[in-house]
Coordinates of C-alpha atoms in Angstrom, one line a residue:
Chain U
M1 CA -70.4 29.1 -90.2
R2 CA -71.1 28.2 -93.7
S3 CA -70.7 24.6 -94.6
F4 CA -67.9 23.7 -96.9
G5 CA -69.4 20.1 -97.5
A6 CA -71.2 20.9 -100.8
I7 CA -68.1 21.1 -102.9
T8 CA -65.9 18.4 -101.2
A9 CA -66.5 15.8 -104.0
A10 CA -65.4 18.3 -106.7
L11 CA -62.1 19.4 -104.8
L12 CA -61.3 15.9 -103.8
V13 CA -60.9 15.2 -107.4
A14 CA -59.2 18.5 -108.3
G15 CA -56.7 17.9 -105.3
A16 CA -55.9 14.5 -106.5
V17 CA -54.0 16.3 -109.4
G18 CA -51.7 17.7 -107.1
A19 CA -51.1 21.3 -105.6
T20 CA -49.6 23.7 -107.8
E21 CA -48.1 27.0 -106.3
I22 CA -49.5 30.3 -108.0
P23 CA -46.9 32.0 -110.1
Q24 CA -45.8 35.6 -108.9
A25 CA -47.4 37.4 -111.6
E26 CA -50.7 35.8 -111.1
R27 CA -51.1 36.6 -107.4
R28 CA -54.2 38.6 -106.5
S29 CA -55.2 40.2 -103.2
G30 CA -58.6 39.1 -101.8
Y31 CA -59.7 42.6 -102.6
S32 CA -59.7 41.9 -106.5
F33 CA -62.3 39.3 -105.7
M34 CA -64.9 41.4 -103.9
K35 CA -68.0 42.8 -105.3
P36 CA -67.8 46.7 -106.0
D37 CA -69.8 47.6 -102.9
T38 CA -67.7 45.7 -100.6
R39 CA -64.8 47.6 -102.2
A40 CA -66.3 50.7 -101.8
I41 CA -66.6 50.3 -98.1
Q42 CA -62.8 49.3 -97.8
D43 CA -61.9 52.3 -100.3
E44 CA -63.0 55.3 -98.1
D45 CA -61.7 55.9 -94.6
T46 CA -64.8 57.4 -93.5
A47 CA -67.0 54.4 -94.5
N48 CA -64.6 51.7 -93.6
P49 CA -65.6 50.5 -90.1
G50 CA -61.9 49.0 -89.5
M51 CA -60.9 52.6 -89.3
L52 CA -63.0 52.8 -86.0
W53 CA -60.5 50.3 -84.4
V54 CA -57.6 52.5 -85.9
L55 CA -58.9 55.5 -84.0
D56 CA -59.3 53.5 -80.9
G57 CA -55.7 52.4 -81.3
E58 CA -54.4 55.8 -81.8
A59 CA -55.9 56.9 -78.4
L60 CA -54.4 53.6 -76.8
W61 CA -51.0 54.5 -78.2
K62 CA -50.8 57.6 -76.3
R63 CA -52.4 56.2 -73.0
K64 CA -50.0 55.5 -70.1
S65 CA -50.4 51.8 -68.9
G66 CA -48.9 49.3 -66.6
A67 CA -46.4 49.6 -63.6
T68 CA -44.0 51.6 -65.6
E69 CA -46.8 54.3 -66.4
K70 CA -45.5 54.6 -70.0
A71 CA -47.3 54.8 -73.2
C72 CA -46.2 53.3 -76.6
A73 CA -45.9 56.9 -77.7
D74 CA -43.4 57.5 -74.8
C75 CA -40.7 55.0 -76.3
H76 CA -42.0 54.8 -80.1
G77 CA -43.0 58.6 -80.7
D78 CA -45.0 59.3 -83.7
A79 CA -46.3 55.8 -85.1
R80 CA -46.7 57.4 -88.6
T81 CA -42.9 57.2 -88.8
S82 CA -41.8 54.7 -86.1
M83 CA -44.4 52.0 -87.3
K84 CA -44.1 52.4 -91.0
G85 CA -43.1 49.3 -92.5
V86 CA -43.3 47.2 -89.3
A87 CA -46.3 45.2 -90.2
A88 CA -44.8 44.3 -93.5
R89 CA -42.0 42.5 -91.7
Y90 CA -44.2 40.3 -89.2
P91 CA -44.2 37.5 -88.1
A92 CA -40.5 38.1 -87.2
F93 CA -38.0 36.2 -85.3
D94 CA -38.1 36.8 -81.7
K95 CA -34.7 36.3 -79.9
A96 CA -36.1 35.9 -76.4
T97 CA -38.2 32.8 -77.3
G98 CA -36.3 31.7 -80.2
R99 CA -39.5 31.4 -82.3
P100 CA -41.4 33.7 -84.8
I101 CA -44.0 36.0 -83.1
D102 CA -46.7 37.8 -85.0
L103 CA -47.7 41.5 -84.6
E104 CA -50.1 40.9 -81.9
Q105 CA -47.5 38.8 -79.8
R106 CA -45.0 41.5 -80.5
I107 CA -47.3 44.4 -79.2
N108 CA -48.1 42.1 -76.2
S109 CA -44.4 41.5 -75.4
C110 CA -44.0 45.3 -75.3
R111 CA -46.8 45.3 -72.7
S112 CA -45.3 42.7 -70.5
N113 CA -41.6 43.9 -70.7
H114 CA -41.8 47.4 -71.5
Q115 CA -44.9 48.6 -69.9
Q116 CA -45.1 45.9 -67.2
A117 CA -48.7 45.6 -67.9
T118 CA -50.9 42.3 -68.2
P119 CA -51.0 41.2 -71.9
L120 CA -54.2 41.8 -73.8
P121 CA -56.3 38.8 -74.5
F122 CA -56.3 37.7 -78.4
E123 CA -59.3 39.3 -80.2
S124 CA -59.9 41.9 -77.4
R125 CA -61.0 45.1 -78.6
E126 CA -57.7 46.9 -77.3
L127 CA -55.2 44.5 -78.7
L128 CA -57.0 44.6 -82.3
A129 CA -57.1 48.4 -81.9
L130 CA -53.5 48.6 -81.4
T131 CA -52.6 46.0 -84.1
A132 CA -54.9 47.7 -86.6
F133 CA -53.3 51.2 -85.7
V134 CA -49.8 49.8 -86.1
A135 CA -50.8 47.9 -89.3
R136 CA -52.3 51.0 -90.9
Q137 CA -49.0 52.8 -90.9
S138 CA -47.8 50.3 -93.4
Q139 CA -50.6 50.6 -95.9
G140 CA -49.4 50.3 -99.5
V141 CA -46.0 48.9 -98.1
P142 CA -44.7 45.7 -99.9
I143 CA -44.6 42.8 -97.7
E144 CA -41.2 41.6 -96.8
T145 CA -41.7 39.0 -94.0
G146 CA -39.4 35.9 -94.1
A147 CA -36.1 37.5 -95.1
D148 CA -34.4 36.4 -91.8
P149 CA -32.5 33.2 -92.2
Q150 CA -33.4 31.9 -88.7
L151 CA -37.1 31.9 -89.9
A152 CA -36.4 29.1 -92.4
P153 CA -37.4 26.3 -90.4
F154 CA -40.6 27.7 -89.3
I155 CA -41.5 28.8 -92.9
A156 CA -41.1 25.2 -93.7
K157 CA -43.3 24.0 -90.9
G158 CA -46.0 26.5 -92.0
R159 CA -45.7 25.2 -95.7
E160 CA -46.2 21.8 -94.6
L161 CA -49.2 22.6 -92.5
Y162 CA -50.6 24.6 -95.7
M163 CA -50.1 21.6 -97.7
Q164 CA -51.4 19.0 -95.4
R165 CA -54.9 17.4 -95.8
Q166 CA -56.8 17.5 -92.6
G167 CA -60.1 17.3 -90.9
Q168 CA -63.3 15.4 -91.8
L169 CA -63.2 17.0 -95.2
N170 CA -59.8 16.0 -95.8
L171 CA -58.6 19.0 -97.4
G172 CA -55.4 21.1 -97.3
C173 CA -55.4 24.8 -97.5
T174 CA -53.8 24.5 -101.0
N175 CA -56.5 22.5 -102.3
C176 CA -58.7 25.5 -102.0
H177 CA -56.3 28.6 -102.2
D178 CA -53.8 27.3 -104.7
D179 CA -55.9 24.8 -106.9
N180 CA -59.5 26.4 -106.8
W181 CA -58.9 30.0 -106.2
D182 CA -60.7 31.0 -109.2
K183 CA -63.9 29.2 -108.4
R184 CA -66.6 29.6 -105.8
L185 CA -67.6 28.0 -102.6
A186 CA -71.3 28.4 -102.0
G187 CA -71.7 32.2 -102.5
S188 CA -68.0 33.1 -101.6
A189 CA -65.0 33.8 -103.8
I190 CA -62.3 31.2 -102.6
T191 CA -59.5 33.8 -103.2
Q192 CA -56.0 32.9 -103.3
G193 CA -55.7 33.3 -99.2
H194 CA -53.3 36.3 -99.1
P195 CA -53.1 37.9 -95.7
T196 CA -52.7 41.3 -97.0
G197 CA -55.5 43.1 -95.3
Y198 CA -55.3 42.0 -91.5
P199 CA -56.5 42.8 -89.0
L200 CA -59.8 43.2 -91.2
Y201 CA -63.3 43.9 -90.9
R202 CA -65.6 41.0 -91.8
L203 CA -69.2 41.8 -92.4
E204 CA -70.1 38.2 -91.2
W205 CA -68.2 38.9 -88.0
Q206 CA -69.8 42.4 -87.5
S207 CA -66.4 43.2 -86.2
L208 CA -62.6 43.5 -87.0
G209 CA -60.6 40.3 -86.5
S210 CA -57.2 38.9 -86.7
L211 CA -55.5 36.6 -89.4
Q212 CA -55.7 33.8 -86.7
R213 CA -59.4 34.2 -86.4
R214 CA -59.6 34.0 -90.3
L215 CA -57.2 30.8 -90.2
R216 CA -59.3 29.4 -87.3
A217 CA -62.5 29.9 -89.5
C218 CA -61.0 27.8 -92.4
I219 CA -59.7 25.1 -90.2
T220 CA -63.2 24.9 -88.8
G221 CA -64.6 24.7 -92.1
I222 CA -62.6 21.6 -93.2
R223 CA -64.0 20.3 -90.0
A224 CA -60.7 19.9 -88.2
Q225 CA -59.8 20.9 -84.8
A226 CA -58.6 24.6 -84.7
Y227 CA -55.4 25.5 -83.0
D228 CA -55.8 27.8 -79.9
Y229 CA -54.9 31.5 -80.4
G230 CA -51.4 32.1 -80.3
A231 CA -50.6 28.5 -81.0
P232 CA -47.1 28.0 -82.7
E233 CA -48.8 26.1 -85.6
L234 CA -50.8 29.3 -86.4
V235 CA -47.9 31.4 -86.1
E236 CA -46.0 29.3 -88.7
L237 CA -49.1 29.4 -91.0
E238 CA -49.0 33.2 -90.7
L239 CA -45.5 33.3 -91.5
Y240 CA -45.7 31.0 -94.6
L241 CA -48.8 33.0 -95.9
M242 CA -46.9 36.4 -95.5
G243 CA -43.8 34.9 -97.2
R244 CA -46.1 33.5 -99.9
A245 CA -47.3 37.1 -100.4
R246 CA -44.0 38.8 -100.3
G247 CA -43.9 42.1 -102.5
M248 CA -47.8 42.4 -102.3
A249 CA -48.8 45.6 -100.7
L250 CA -50.5 45.8 -97.1
E251 CA -54.0 47.2 -97.2
A252 CA -55.1 47.0 -93.4
P253 CA -57.8 47.4 -92.3
A254 CA -59.4 45.6 -95.3
V255 CA -63.1 44.6 -95.7
R256 CA -64.3 41.3 -96.5
P257 CA -67.9 39.8 -96.8
Chain H
M1 CA -64.2 53.1 -76.5
A2 CA -66.7 54.9 -78.7
S3 CA -65.7 56.5 -81.9
A4 CA -67.4 58.3 -84.9
L5 CA -66.1 59.0 -88.4
I6 CA -67.7 61.9 -90.0
N7 CA -67.4 63.0 -93.6
V8 CA -68.8 66.4 -94.4
P9 CA -67.2 68.6 -97.2
A10 CA -65.2 71.5 -95.7
K11 CA -66.6 73.8 -98.5
A12 CA -69.5 74.0 -100.7
K13 CA -71.4 76.7 -103.0
R14 CA -74.5 78.3 -101.7
G15 CA -77.6 75.9 -102.7
D16 CA -75.1 72.8 -103.4
I17 CA -76.5 69.4 -102.6
I18 CA -74.1 67.8 -100.2
E19 CA -73.7 64.4 -99.0
I20 CA -73.1 63.6 -95.2
K21 CA -71.7 60.4 -93.9
T22 CA -71.4 59.0 -90.5
L23 CA -70.2 55.9 -88.9
M24 CA -70.7 55.2 -85.3
S25 CA -68.8 52.4 -83.2
H26 CA -71.5 50.3 -81.6
I27 CA -72.2 46.6 -81.1
M28 CA -75.9 46.8 -81.8
E29 CA -76.6 43.5 -79.9
T30 CA -80.1 42.7 -81.0
G31 CA -81.6 41.5 -77.5
Y32 CA -82.6 38.1 -79.5
R33 CA -79.4 36.2 -78.9
H34 CA -78.7 33.6 -76.1
T35 CA -75.6 32.6 -74.3
A36 CA -74.6 28.9 -74.4
T37 CA -76.3 28.6 -70.9
G38 CA -79.6 29.9 -72.3
E39 CA -79.7 33.4 -70.9
V40 CA -80.7 36.3 -73.0
V41 CA -78.1 38.8 -74.2
P42 CA -79.8 42.0 -73.1
R43 CA -80.5 44.3 -75.9
D44 CA -77.9 47.0 -76.5
I45 CA -78.3 49.2 -79.5
I46 CA -78.4 52.9 -80.7
T47 CA -82.0 53.7 -80.8
S48 CA -81.8 57.3 -82.3
F49 CA -79.5 59.5 -84.6
T50 CA -80.1 63.4 -84.9
C51 CA -78.3 65.8 -87.0
R52 CA -78.6 69.6 -86.4
F53 CA -77.3 72.6 -88.3
N54 CA -76.6 75.7 -86.7
G55 CA -79.1 74.4 -83.8
A56 CA -82.1 73.2 -86.0
E57 CA -82.7 69.8 -86.6
I58 CA -82.3 68.6 -90.2
F59 CA -82.2 64.9 -90.1
R60 CA -83.3 62.2 -87.6
A61 CA -83.4 58.4 -87.8
D62 CA -84.7 55.8 -85.4
L63 CA -82.6 52.6 -85.1
F64 CA -83.7 49.0 -84.5
P65 CA -82.2 45.6 -83.7
A66 CA -82.1 44.5 -87.3
I67 CA -79.3 47.2 -88.1
S68 CA -75.9 45.9 -88.2
A69 CA -73.0 46.8 -85.9
N70 CA -71.2 50.1 -86.2
P71 CA -74.1 51.8 -88.0
F72 CA -73.2 53.7 -91.3
I73 CA -75.7 56.5 -91.9
T74 CA -75.6 58.8 -94.9
F75 CA -78.1 61.6 -96.1
F76 CA -78.2 64.4 -98.3
T77 CA -78.9 68.1 -97.6
T78 CA -78.7 71.5 -99.1
V79 CA -76.5 74.4 -97.7
T80 CA -77.2 77.9 -97.8
Q81 CA -75.1 79.4 -95.2
S82 CA -71.8 78.4 -93.3
G83 CA -72.2 76.8 -90.1
K84 CA -71.8 73.7 -87.9
F85 CA -73.4 70.2 -88.2
E86 CA -73.8 68.5 -84.8
F87 CA -74.5 64.7 -84.5
E88 CA -75.9 62.9 -81.7
W89 CA -76.4 59.3 -81.1
I90 CA -78.5 57.9 -78.3
G91 CA -79.1 54.4 -77.1
D92 CA -79.7 51.7 -74.6
K93 CA -77.6 51.4 -71.3
G94 CA -77.3 55.2 -71.3
F95 CA -75.3 55.4 -74.8
S96 CA -74.9 59.1 -75.6
E97 CA -72.3 60.3 -78.0
T98 CA -71.9 63.5 -80.2
A99 CA -69.6 64.8 -83.0
S100 CA -69.6 67.9 -85.1
A101 CA -68.2 69.2 -88.3
S102 CA -68.1 72.6 -90.0
I103 CA -68.7 73.7 -93.4
T104 CA -67.8 77.0 -95.2
V105 CA -70.5 78.1 -97.8
E106 CA -69.3 80.4 -100.4

């Protein structure tokens, strides 16, 4: 884990001015901040390691599983049509729990309820593979998350978390991703923190990872206690970030340094 | 779950130089890492990659622990006839995977 300490002083001063939201026209995907060699890995399907998970996900999509002996494909058919645009609407409101759930949780609820199989652990190869395969069907589709009015209170909670200073470094997400996105933190571009490419392959991780993994890394970076995978706070943050990126095109599986 | 991504042009002119790109799913565990309780995580890497064209070996690489996960190996070759490229990855713990791709030379 790279240390965020070095720039704290500078950010605290910048942060005191107060967070400002990024105007619609100035929003940029994390992709646009990357070096040409990292972009080249993302651009070509046969060079993008994230596609290995997509391939695995395609195999899992067709595999019968659980007590019902049903495959995802038995109910949803060809993912290229049935899953197109789905990832662009998540997190979405779940009637059963009365809360927003993200794409991973949605897939796991199909596993429990419709396949009668055990839910897949967060960050497991299988859950990442299925999520990457489903998300891939929305490549290029503009994000629509947040349209459902039932989501409003949860978006508000996510926004509050995003704005709130926390951790030993006493920084909020907004202090980096709204106020200092055009600067660098040690070697890394800070970026505007748009969740357009998840799940994505991070060279540092040597693996695909979920948006929750990325958020936990940023929270640990400001030396705060990261929420557990699946925690309502993480889903609310995901929801706020997706709403903040509304209209931007999905690009999963992306590649980041 | 192991999968390979192969990029070989479907067609080429006789004598053309073509680029072949391969990506193999593998954790490439170095054998130098320890768990929280101090045990060594055993080495688990791909040790060898071979490409044959119509049965004859045209490219080989030995791999070592410093190579990142999901090794991406690309190389160039010239083609003089139509045929089949066969790729083979061999590694620790009995790892063995193959893939193939055909090319038409005009």
